[in-house]
XYZ file of C-alpha atoms in Angstrom:
731
model
C -2.661 47.950 -27.419
C -0.409 45.864 -25.377
C 0.706 42.538 -26.860
C -1.170 39.546 -25.739
C 0.823 37.027 -23.554
C 2.143 34.110 -25.500
C -0.704 31.482 -23.538
C -3.254 33.836 -25.633
C -1.363 33.951 -28.717
C -1.115 30.115 -28.846
C -4.975 29.618 -28.114
C -5.823 31.859 -30.426
C -3.964 30.521 -33.155
C -5.238 26.563 -32.314
C -8.577 27.637 -31.865
C -8.965 29.332 -35.204
C -6.899 26.702 -36.935
C -8.347 23.688 -34.699
C -7.836 20.701 -37.239
C -4.099 21.635 -37.766
C -3.481 22.063 -34.430
C -5.296 18.401 -33.388
C -3.316 16.569 -36.313
C -0.284 18.261 -34.837
C -0.750 16.960 -31.495
C -1.701 13.446 -32.735
C 1.096 13.304 -35.251
C 3.608 14.421 -32.082
C 2.293 11.979 -29.855
C 2.433 9.330 -32.688
C 5.994 10.205 -33.428
C 6.971 10.133 -29.579
C 5.631 6.516 -29.222
C 7.248 5.225 -32.795
C 10.599 7.050 -31.788
C 10.605 5.629 -28.204
C 9.610 2.198 -29.515
C 12.269 2.229 -32.158
C 15.028 3.063 -29.779
C 14.204 0.724 -26.986
C 14.637 1.754 -23.325
C 17.735 1.590 -21.507
C 17.562 -0.076 -18.186
C 19.949 1.254 -15.109
C 22.583 -1.401 -14.632
C 23.880 -2.807 -11.465
C 26.860 -0.474 -11.885
C 24.584 2.584 -11.900
C 22.051 1.590 -9.420
C 24.368 0.979 -6.293
C 25.408 3.426 -3.952
C 28.292 3.333 -1.192
C 30.139 0.281 -0.342
C 27.316 -2.113 -1.916
C 27.352 -0.029 -4.916
C 31.123 -0.580 -5.257
C 30.630 -4.272 -4.520
C 28.165 -4.141 -7.667
C 30.564 -2.518 -9.678
C 33.646 -4.974 -8.909
C 31.342 -7.588 -9.506
C 30.252 -6.292 -12.849
C 33.786 -6.102 -13.939
C 34.482 -9.586 -13.527
C 31.821 -10.267 -16.443
C 30.618 -13.519 -14.833
C 27.915 -15.733 -16.821
C 24.765 -15.732 -15.000
C 22.702 -18.672 -15.385
C 19.049 -18.822 -14.175
C 18.887 -20.670 -10.831
C 16.049 -22.811 -9.808
C 15.328 -24.458 -6.101
C 12.872 -27.268 -5.862
C 12.143 -27.786 -2.278
C 10.413 -31.059 -1.307
C 8.986 -31.136 2.041
C 5.838 -32.831 3.629
C 2.680 -31.381 3.349
C 1.904 -32.095 6.854
C 4.531 -29.932 7.930
C 6.955 -32.445 9.747
C 9.837 -34.455 8.035
C 9.264 -36.033 4.903
C 9.571 -39.976 4.600
C 13.240 -39.828 3.222
C 12.780 -42.691 0.750
C 9.669 -41.187 -0.766
C 11.540 -37.599 -1.079
C 14.262 -39.421 -2.541
C 12.130 -41.223 -5.237
C 10.279 -37.846 -5.753
C 13.951 -35.969 -6.488
C 14.828 -38.901 -8.953
C 11.844 -38.846 -11.160
C 11.738 -35.023 -11.269
C 15.304 -34.859 -11.873
C 14.932 -37.394 -15.111
C 12.005 -35.126 -15.989
C 13.846 -31.835 -15.795
C 17.080 -33.690 -17.756
C 14.620 -34.277 -20.631
C 13.607 -30.239 -21.052
C 14.805 -28.245 -23.766
C 14.826 -25.365 -20.999
C 17.522 -27.078 -18.283
C 20.932 -27.190 -18.689
C 21.896 -29.080 -15.359
C 20.131 -30.612 -12.702
C 22.389 -31.233 -9.651
C 22.197 -33.779 -6.904
C 19.362 -33.478 -4.153
C 20.597 -31.765 -0.932
C 18.858 -32.848 2.150
C 18.485 -30.178 4.922
C 20.232 -30.267 8.227
C 17.124 -31.058 10.300
C 15.708 -33.326 8.082
C 12.741 -31.273 7.288
C 13.152 -30.647 3.310
C 15.351 -32.366 0.417
C 16.599 -29.429 -2.167
C 17.015 -30.027 -5.936
C 19.170 -27.492 -7.779
C 18.494 -26.952 -11.377
C 20.097 -24.589 -13.751
C 18.237 -23.161 -16.861
C 19.783 -22.209 -20.261
C 19.638 -18.824 -21.500
C 19.977 -15.652 -19.594
C 18.388 -14.389 -16.556
C 16.349 -11.496 -17.803
C 13.876 -13.648 -19.689
C 13.435 -16.707 -17.179
C 10.285 -16.020 -16.269
C 9.204 -16.620 -19.903
C 10.589 -19.669 -20.008
C 10.059 -21.612 -16.547
C 6.517 -22.858 -16.886
C 7.640 -26.299 -18.265
C 9.909 -26.761 -14.815
C 7.002 -25.837 -13.166
C 4.379 -28.041 -14.946
C 7.124 -31.028 -14.218
C 7.143 -30.140 -10.562
C 3.540 -30.178 -10.351
C 3.037 -33.477 -12.354
C 5.515 -35.081 -9.701
C 3.761 -33.932 -6.965
C 0.518 -35.037 -7.892
C 2.045 -38.660 -8.287
C 3.529 -38.369 -4.643
C 0.988 -37.957 -2.074
C 2.223 -36.470 1.514
C 4.857 -34.559 -0.509
C 4.743 -30.443 -1.348
C 7.036 -29.964 -4.230
C 7.704 -26.171 -4.834
C 10.165 -23.947 -7.020
C 11.914 -20.770 -5.999
C 14.368 -19.358 -8.049
C 15.189 -16.688 -10.830
C 12.444 -17.594 -13.262
C 10.016 -18.979 -10.841
C 9.977 -16.094 -8.335
C 9.867 -13.487 -11.023
C 6.863 -14.923 -12.826
C 5.138 -15.672 -9.581
C 5.581 -12.042 -8.268
C 4.850 -10.443 -11.599
C 1.886 -12.309 -12.036
C 0.126 -11.037 -8.780
C 1.543 -7.686 -8.698
C 0.753 -7.376 -12.852
C -2.824 -7.949 -11.882
C -2.631 -5.515 -9.058
C -1.587 -2.865 -11.385
C -3.995 -3.819 -14.207
C -6.796 -3.803 -11.572
C -5.398 -0.417 -10.174
C -5.258 1.059 -14.156
C -8.899 -0.847 -14.764
C -10.340 1.182 -11.745
C -8.491 4.489 -11.946
C -9.987 5.598 -15.306
C -13.793 4.812 -14.810
C -13.218 6.341 -11.737
C -11.814 9.719 -13.078
C -14.563 9.582 -15.620
C -17.089 9.459 -13.194
C -15.907 11.989 -11.058
C -15.469 14.216 -14.042
C -19.003 13.382 -15.002
C -20.182 14.728 -11.790
C -18.119 17.860 -12.474
C -19.436 18.843 -15.413
C -22.785 16.922 -15.825
C -22.018 16.067 -19.629
C -20.270 13.277 -21.228
C -17.701 14.960 -23.940
C -16.381 17.813 -21.253
C -15.858 14.742 -18.991
C -13.692 12.957 -21.628
C -11.531 15.752 -22.629
C -9.298 15.767 -19.712
C -8.916 12.023 -19.498
C -8.347 12.140 -23.390
C -5.552 14.966 -23.022
C -4.021 13.127 -19.835
C -3.831 9.517 -21.726
C -2.139 11.246 -25.105
C 0.311 13.310 -22.779
C 1.086 9.917 -20.725
C 1.705 8.252 -24.085
C 3.988 10.933 -25.583
C 5.786 11.176 -22.015
C 6.641 7.230 -22.530
C 8.156 7.434 -25.710
C 9.752 10.414 -24.776
C 11.105 8.609 -21.852
C 12.763 6.205 -23.729
C 14.614 8.226 -25.727
C 15.953 9.892 -22.713
C 16.704 6.588 -21.012
C 19.804 6.306 -23.493
C 20.893 9.430 -21.752
C 19.965 8.828 -18.252
C 19.049 5.032 -17.808
C 15.672 4.380 -16.321
C 14.092 2.155 -13.801
C 11.403 -0.183 -14.021
C 9.261 1.864 -11.926
C 9.269 4.992 -14.252
C 6.193 3.806 -16.593
C 4.026 3.771 -13.346
C 5.007 7.120 -11.891
C 4.672 8.738 -15.488
C 0.872 7.130 -15.445
C 0.572 8.270 -11.887
C 1.908 11.915 -12.568
C 0.230 12.143 -15.994
C -3.057 11.371 -15.200
C -2.905 13.969 -11.873
C -1.661 16.834 -13.702
C -3.003 16.301 -17.193
C -6.708 16.419 -15.699
C -5.752 19.078 -13.266
C -4.526 21.376 -16.155
C -7.489 20.531 -18.616
C -10.049 21.067 -15.435
C -8.309 24.382 -14.762
C -8.345 25.499 -18.408
C -12.093 24.105 -19.289
C -13.469 25.317 -16.259
C -12.612 28.821 -16.617
C -13.679 28.743 -20.601
C -16.944 27.669 -19.497
C -17.126 30.415 -16.900
C -16.568 33.246 -18.874
C -19.024 31.718 -21.597
C -21.583 31.840 -19.124
C -20.747 35.419 -17.974
C -21.669 36.509 -21.810
C -18.103 36.264 -23.432
C -18.085 34.876 -26.990
C -16.552 31.478 -27.443
C -13.441 32.665 -28.972
C -13.557 35.579 -26.265
C -13.860 33.110 -23.704
C -10.926 31.071 -24.898
C -8.747 34.247 -24.577
C -9.574 34.873 -21.141
C -9.144 31.269 -19.982
C -5.825 31.377 -21.987
C -4.525 34.649 -20.257
C -5.716 33.445 -16.711
C -5.609 29.536 -16.262
C -3.204 29.260 -19.333
C -0.985 31.426 -17.597
C -1.399 29.421 -13.880
C -0.842 26.155 -15.861
C 2.569 27.101 -17.028
C 3.225 28.492 -13.340
C 1.896 25.180 -11.881
C 3.860 23.011 -14.386
C 7.094 25.121 -13.894
C 6.894 24.672 -9.933
C 6.177 20.992 -10.302
C 9.367 20.648 -12.535
C 11.542 22.955 -10.472
C 10.342 20.334 -7.348
C 11.249 17.147 -9.429
C 14.331 18.372 -10.703
C 15.386 18.498 -6.795
C 15.490 14.434 -7.122
C 18.902 14.727 -9.355
C 20.631 16.269 -6.280
C 19.910 12.758 -4.331
C 22.622 11.645 -6.961
C 21.454 8.358 -7.161
C 20.339 6.590 -10.669
C 16.781 5.489 -9.262
C 15.911 9.076 -8.343
C 17.435 10.721 -11.739
C 15.469 8.226 -13.602
C 12.000 9.123 -11.749
C 13.051 12.912 -12.123
C 13.316 12.458 -16.004
C 10.019 10.623 -16.219
C 8.189 13.117 -13.965
C 9.510 16.140 -15.695
C 8.575 15.260 -19.396
C 5.328 14.059 -18.811
C 4.411 17.486 -16.782
C 6.271 19.353 -19.529
C 4.022 17.314 -21.952
C 0.900 17.788 -20.102
C 1.268 21.677 -19.909
C 1.843 21.543 -23.885
C -1.333 19.688 -24.379
C -3.278 22.467 -22.201
C -1.879 25.128 -24.056
C -2.295 24.002 -27.595
C -4.289 21.254 -28.494
C -6.826 22.117 -25.671
C -8.233 25.271 -27.174
C -8.468 23.512 -30.366
C -10.651 20.856 -29.016
C -13.158 23.332 -27.245
C -13.143 25.237 -30.405
C -14.001 22.178 -32.860
C -16.435 21.254 -30.196
C -18.062 24.279 -29.625
C -21.354 24.143 -27.683
C -20.979 20.392 -27.964
C -18.841 19.921 -25.266
C -21.835 20.197 -22.912
C -23.427 17.352 -24.760
C -24.519 14.603 -24.244
C -25.873 15.812 -20.749
C -26.463 13.556 -17.753
C -29.506 14.491 -16.825
C -29.483 14.378 -13.197
C -25.691 15.455 -12.960
C -26.230 18.219 -15.371
C -28.899 19.579 -12.996
C -26.398 19.580 -10.253
C -23.640 21.532 -11.895
C -23.552 24.892 -10.738
C -24.426 27.588 -13.637
C -23.843 30.737 -12.058
C -20.426 30.026 -10.845
C -21.751 30.883 -7.169
C -22.077 28.162 -4.417
C -23.824 28.579 -0.806
C -21.257 25.970 0.349
C -18.002 27.465 0.215
C -18.912 30.896 1.355
C -20.485 29.027 4.497
C -16.997 27.232 4.827
C -15.046 30.491 4.640
C -16.645 32.234 7.277
C -14.624 31.305 10.377
C -11.066 31.878 8.439
C -12.723 35.535 7.142
C -14.350 36.690 10.852
C -12.028 35.038 12.934
C -8.532 34.375 11.180
C -5.918 34.147 13.869
C -8.189 32.115 15.627
C -8.963 29.840 13.019
C -5.201 29.610 11.804
C -4.180 28.596 15.324
C -6.533 25.952 15.696
C -6.158 24.575 11.823
C -2.402 25.043 12.143
C -2.106 23.088 15.758
C -4.497 20.234 14.063
C -2.054 19.628 11.453
C 0.798 19.837 13.687
C -0.496 16.971 15.875
C -1.068 15.150 12.690
C 2.722 15.969 11.990
C 3.907 14.583 15.553
C 4.089 10.865 14.672
C 6.739 11.740 11.951
C 9.192 12.974 14.729
C 9.533 8.924 15.242
C 9.763 7.995 11.819
C 11.970 5.133 10.982
C 13.431 4.196 7.218
C 14.176 0.638 5.920
C 14.094 -0.490 2.722
C 11.401 -3.027 1.800
C 12.174 -6.972 1.339
C 10.624 -10.001 1.046
C 9.145 -10.026 4.507
C 7.215 -7.137 3.314
C 5.371 -9.330 0.571
C 1.928 -10.725 1.286
C 1.710 -13.982 2.376
C -0.813 -14.630 0.008
C 1.409 -14.986 -2.648
C 2.339 -18.864 -3.125
C 5.860 -18.279 -4.033
C 6.216 -15.908 -1.210
C 5.195 -18.702 0.799
C 7.934 -21.192 -0.929
C 10.471 -18.978 -0.302
C 9.836 -18.712 3.343
C 9.882 -22.775 3.516
C 13.327 -22.748 1.669
C 14.763 -20.235 3.805
C 13.737 -21.907 6.897
C 15.134 -25.217 5.724
C 18.362 -23.598 4.011
C 19.126 -20.212 5.609
C 21.949 -19.760 2.933
C 19.384 -19.314 -0.159
C 17.898 -16.428 2.092
C 19.274 -13.467 3.016
C 23.110 -13.128 2.032
C 25.732 -10.384 1.892
C 28.022 -10.675 -1.464
C 31.575 -10.595 -1.088
C 33.433 -9.209 -3.964
C 37.190 -8.603 -4.433
C 39.435 -7.295 -7.266
C 43.264 -7.754 -7.478
C 45.952 -8.635 -10.063
C 45.678 -12.026 -11.593
C 48.737 -12.851 -10.306
C 47.323 -12.653 -6.904
C 44.432 -14.795 -7.588
C 45.455 -17.844 -5.275
C 46.253 -15.510 -2.220
C 42.787 -13.995 -2.674
C 41.316 -17.217 -2.744
C 43.217 -18.336 0.328
C 42.050 -14.958 2.282
C 38.537 -15.768 1.227
C 38.812 -19.244 2.591
C 40.176 -18.034 5.599
C 37.225 -15.291 6.107
C 34.688 -18.266 5.252
C 36.187 -20.328 8.397
C 35.744 -17.484 10.436
C 31.952 -17.098 9.420
C 31.826 -20.807 10.158
C 32.340 -20.019 13.574
C 29.746 -17.290 14.233
C 26.039 -17.869 14.982
C 25.233 -14.637 13.097
C 26.266 -16.700 9.317
C 24.348 -19.748 7.952
C 25.989 -22.923 7.968
C 23.781 -25.337 6.022
C 26.219 -25.118 3.123
C 29.761 -24.374 2.364
C 29.791 -21.156 0.461
C 31.577 -21.464 -3.398
C 34.100 -18.844 -4.458
C 33.558 -17.620 -7.706
C 36.488 -16.456 -10.113
C 36.223 -14.561 -13.042
C 38.076 -15.667 -16.685
C 40.735 -13.069 -16.317
C 41.328 -14.144 -12.583
C 41.012 -10.580 -11.344
C 37.712 -10.552 -9.575
C 36.617 -13.072 -7.000
C 33.250 -13.029 -5.223
C 31.322 -15.268 -2.418
C 28.008 -15.278 -1.319
C 27.792 -15.533 2.596
C 24.659 -16.203 4.128
C 22.534 -15.271 7.228
C 19.882 -16.873 9.002
C 17.907 -13.752 9.760
C 16.016 -11.455 7.696
C 17.266 -8.881 5.756
C 15.984 -6.106 8.268
C 16.702 -7.717 11.249
C 19.176 -6.441 13.954
C 21.499 -9.388 13.794
C 21.624 -9.313 9.971
C 22.704 -5.958 10.254
C 25.407 -7.114 12.922
C 26.555 -9.870 10.477
C 27.061 -7.263 7.798
C 29.133 -5.233 10.210
C 31.303 -8.098 11.231
C 31.784 -8.900 7.353
C 32.786 -5.663 6.708
C 35.193 -5.561 9.314
C 36.626 -8.842 8.379
C 37.112 -8.618 5.076
C 39.699 -6.006 4.502
C 41.796 -7.644 7.481
C 41.863 -11.164 5.931
C 42.637 -9.411 2.714
C 45.504 -6.809 4.149
C 48.478 -8.859 3.006
C 47.390 -9.011 -0.803
C 48.851 -6.153 -2.843
C 46.732 -4.201 -5.434
C 43.343 -5.378 -3.764
C 39.997 -3.974 -3.703
C 37.310 -5.378 -1.723
C 33.664 -4.322 -0.906
C 30.571 -6.273 0.643
C 27.298 -5.799 -0.544
C 24.061 -7.526 -0.853
C 20.138 -7.153 0.009
C 21.348 -5.842 4.024
C 24.152 -3.848 2.509
C 22.294 -2.077 -0.176
C 19.321 -1.146 2.292
C 22.211 0.046 4.650
C 23.750 2.069 2.223
C 20.752 3.295 0.545
C 19.157 4.918 3.446
C 22.359 6.463 4.642
C 22.747 7.894 1.598
C 19.367 9.328 0.966
C 19.960 10.839 4.848
C 22.829 12.766 3.773
C 21.492 13.812 0.504
C 18.167 15.060 1.896
C 19.180 18.568 3.173
C 20.449 19.319 -0.408
C 17.195 18.093 -2.096
C 14.847 19.720 0.426
C 17.227 23.315 0.248
C 16.918 23.183 -3.490
C 13.353 22.608 -3.836
C 12.748 25.179 -1.256
C 15.089 27.728 -2.732
C 14.080 27.624 -6.199
C 10.118 27.315 -5.335
C 10.566 30.345 -3.062
C 12.691 32.642 -6.490
C 9.964 31.089 -8.730
C 6.828 32.375 -6.773
C 8.125 35.408 -5.681
C 9.126 36.229 -9.388
C 5.625 34.929 -10.528
C 3.501 36.821 -7.839
C 5.894 39.579 -7.689
C 5.306 38.755 -3.552
C 8.284 37.626 -1.175
C 5.030 37.409 1.383
C 3.098 35.073 -0.878
C 6.515 32.798 -1.722
C 7.133 32.534 1.763
C 3.414 31.692 2.715
C 3.343 29.041 -0.013
C 6.630 27.210 1.413
C 5.098 27.459 5.129
C 1.650 25.878 3.954
C 3.257 23.375 1.725
C 5.871 22.372 4.194
C 2.881 22.109 7.030
C 0.833 19.968 4.407
C 3.890 17.408 4.136
C 4.525 17.113 7.440
C 0.928 16.130 8.427
C 0.949 13.484 5.452
C 4.208 12.001 6.964
C 2.759 11.880 10.383
C -0.253 9.841 8.763
C 2.079 7.618 7.082
C 4.323 6.788 10.063
C 1.276 6.295 12.391
C -0.222 3.865 9.958
C 2.711 1.953 8.742
C 5.028 1.844 11.675
C 2.181 0.370 13.885
C -0.486 -2.668 13.766
C -3.746 -0.964 13.719
C -4.126 -0.556 10.129
C -2.999 -3.759 9.024
C -6.204 -5.584 8.657
C -7.763 -2.506 7.043
C -5.145 -2.223 4.486
C -4.209 -5.849 4.369
C -0.312 -5.418 5.119
C 2.287 -6.599 7.764
C 3.736 -3.640 9.708
C 7.585 -3.617 9.485
C 7.674 -1.083 11.873
C 9.174 1.435 9.584
C 8.599 3.670 6.230
C 10.089 2.408 2.799
C 13.398 4.534 3.068
C 13.156 6.235 -0.636
C 9.468 7.243 0.166
C 9.998 10.598 2.184
C 12.059 12.217 -0.061
C 10.160 11.365 -3.067
C 6.866 12.007 -1.477
C 8.296 15.436 -0.360
C 9.232 16.485 -3.848
C 5.956 14.999 -5.588
C 3.657 16.507 -2.759
C 5.365 20.151 -2.939
C 5.242 19.938 -6.835
C 1.292 19.012 -6.828
C 0.394 21.390 -4.030
C 2.012 24.189 -5.520
C -0.613 23.285 -8.404
C -3.670 24.585 -6.252
C -1.871 27.146 -4.380
C -0.710 28.736 -7.584
C -4.818 28.220 -9.018
C -6.051 29.722 -5.661
C -3.566 32.918 -4.997
C -3.910 33.531 -8.643
C -7.680 33.862 -8.753
C -7.712 35.936 -5.422
C -4.629 38.437 -6.626
C -6.876 38.643 -9.914
C -9.917 39.814 -7.763
C -7.380 42.063 -5.628
C -6.517 43.911 -8.921
C -10.155 44.244 -9.759
C -10.560 46.605 -6.762
C -11.718 43.997 -4.051
C -10.291 44.504 -0.718
C -8.194 41.542 0.804
C -11.105 39.800 2.569
C -13.336 40.094 -0.346
C -10.514 38.999 -2.631
C -9.738 35.768 -0.345
C -13.497 35.116 -0.661
C -14.036 35.293 -4.175
C -10.634 33.872 -5.311
C -11.344 30.707 -3.192
C -14.991 30.466 -3.773
C -14.682 30.419 -7.337
C -11.709 28.155 -7.591
C -13.095 25.903 -5.215
C -15.297 23.921 -7.653
C -12.275 23.014 -9.544
C -9.554 22.628 -6.821
C -11.827 20.042 -4.904
C -13.014 18.307 -8.143
C -8.992 17.714 -8.975
C -8.366 17.191 -5.723
C -11.225 14.279 -5.428
C -9.929 12.675 -8.737
C -5.978 12.637 -7.373
C -7.403 11.186 -3.939
C -9.279 8.308 -5.742
C -6.428 7.548 -8.309
C -3.920 7.412 -5.257
C -6.084 5.551 -2.706
C -6.226 2.614 -5.474
C -2.611 2.711 -4.751
C -3.090 1.710 -1.267
C -4.942 -1.497 -2.220
C -1.666 -2.652 -3.953
C 0.089 -5.863 -2.542
C 3.586 -4.297 -2.493
C 4.117 -2.344 0.804
C 6.228 0.436 -1.123
C 3.290 1.210 -3.391
C 0.695 0.580 -0.656
C 2.755 3.584 1.507
C 2.795 5.958 -1.602
C -0.677 5.911 -2.143
C -1.774 6.521 1.243
C 0.830 8.961 1.676
C -0.183 10.933 -1.852
C -3.913 10.320 -0.921
C -3.546 11.868 2.904
C -1.458 14.776 1.704
C -3.958 15.899 -1.067
C -6.820 15.510 1.160
C -5.081 17.453 3.841
C -4.337 20.320 1.569
C -7.452 20.449 -0.550
C -9.642 20.450 2.998
C -7.592 22.114 5.874
C -4.750 24.276 4.219
C -7.396 25.502 1.113
C -10.236 26.117 3.116
C -9.103 27.348 6.481
C -5.112 27.738 6.703
C -4.936 29.887 3.490
C -8.021 32.197 3.769
C -7.039 32.558 7.508
C -3.768 33.337 6.747
C -4.215 35.859 3.964
C -6.797 37.655 5.567
C -4.699 38.004 8.526
C -1.932 39.740 6.711
C -4.211 41.847 4.484
C -1.988 44.300 2.225
C 1.173 42.308 3.654
C 0.433 39.588 1.273
C 1.688 41.698 -1.365
C 5.025 42.724 0.398
C 7.598 44.180 -0.463
C 5.076 45.551 -3.366
C 1.556 46.791 -3.457
C -1.202 45.894 -5.936
C -1.842 48.324 -8.500
C -5.403 50.031 -8.041
C -7.981 48.602 -10.421
C -8.599 50.572 -13.570
C -11.149 48.521 -14.833
C -14.239 46.646 -14.261
C -14.878 42.980 -14.912
C -16.991 44.391 -18.237
C -14.238 46.799 -19.418
C -11.874 44.315 -19.071
C -13.132 42.396 -21.708
C -12.983 45.335 -23.861
C -9.178 45.651 -22.880
C -8.297 42.448 -24.016
C -10.280 41.865 -26.821
C -10.763 45.345 -28.282
C -14.813 44.753 -28.497
C -17.843 44.552 -26.038
C -18.696 41.402 -24.371
C -21.309 39.555 -26.085
C -23.285 36.929 -24.982
C -22.346 33.525 -26.502
C -23.984 30.344 -27.095
C -24.261 28.709 -23.566
């Protein structure tokens, strides 16, 4: 008798020792959370996050160990939009200055600065403490501004700065994410209730997914001490964890249910589910991990951080499906189908057969070549807008103008352009050359004063480090970060800076800032993208070929996933580079897609799409191994897997679509891109393209090998696997 696969042995132990397995899993999750909380999270520093010349500028600046103080800009303008009364504005500034000086949170209040055009008065305020938690200490300053505004009719008094801007954005965006999380969980449960018709069966996948997310967050905190993480890792872990955690549990639970309804005993059904769906979960998890590992080749700290978090949560979700899920199903027994929701329970298929899916598959099975041409043509048509995709980094102009602090930022930069978009010139030289460096920078600043591409409302101040080795200066431009004018001003500054410092021995210089970061980051990704894409394609090809022992299956999987990704990129470009969807999705089109999104989307979509592909092709191969010809195997495999794949896809599309409602354009684009890709993959690829392609290929699907002829019927297979006749268990 052949040795049972590892997935079956693990599931059998868990099922026969359910409380031990559940206890071990609970202890594992608790330990991960405890260790992660105790160790804390190591965030990516400025020195680690930048690339190109802007990254070098950040590292030069960091080496100066400047003391960063939270700065607040209090802007006084007329409510009418015109010029405020000078005497009234001055009186308000004096009163506000006195109030601010009396606050424990304030270190210094500067002299009021009038705008060159007379439309505003600026009161600079420096807070005590560091910049990290300024948003939690800024409220007394905001209260003081509001009080003075109430006592001066006709004036608008607003704050923009380290603490107030962070607080305003965090409150709005935090509410967004809370809303997304609050909606996504009930939505997932509702979809699973429709799928299973029973409350416990619907709750099990969500419970496992949430526990996987919790454990992964703890492990990610530990991993951050080796690879520091970005603040977005928690959101990505939640997104990926819920997606794959629910999927893997769904695959396993549906198969166990299916086998019980065919007459298998409870433990026998678990064994079959472990051997089939458990194996599929391992394969799917491996392909997702392989795809996410490609992000390391981007050679950028943020992508490395996102890859690490995603790999951890996928690995934990696989572990949960193989270990604690069989234990839960064994402990629950027939109670997994309780309590039943009357109407929904009647809608749940009992026999595993469906009239819908065979009807949908008829075109692909009857006329595979024609179906393939039409469906592939439709996807290629959707992909056409991607040929003109433009990439740009997100900026303040992408934020919703419904946010009060964003409107205040607009008014501040209109009156004082130097407070908006700026370039950071960083210079490092021997301490003995300090005077020459400052003279060279003053020459550089004099040159910018004669050019309209730079802001002239305030004279830039040169900062010098305590050891006199590092000097920095901020040079403003009156144009938005993504404008052509801002780009030209960066080019000029990067050309002028080395020329101005040429005579200083041992000097090192670089120009950074938001504009430079966007240009450098986009260029870096464009250079690294071929390596990432090539790695993902090659590793996926090798993995699929080894698992299915077929080069044809591996090549077709890559082709279909590339087609799905290209179509979703086309949808993304069509929606966000143009204005037709602005009112529908509540955003302002920048005429571009966020620069980091295509690479991240490609890797995530390739991994998640492979989930479905592996599951469906495994069922087709299983049917072929049991003696069905190719057409019947395709019909049986897709019909039997369609319900699970569709259910999983609906969960993913629902959760991802919620992200499309958030305020930040990058998350909006991420949500729309993921939802569109999963929808296209589940509908067009799985119903039309895949069955048509496999039917057209026939026995060539298993090239260069062939499938062995079936030796057992499905009934005798129960005996071969379990050593006993199949018996009807408790439904």
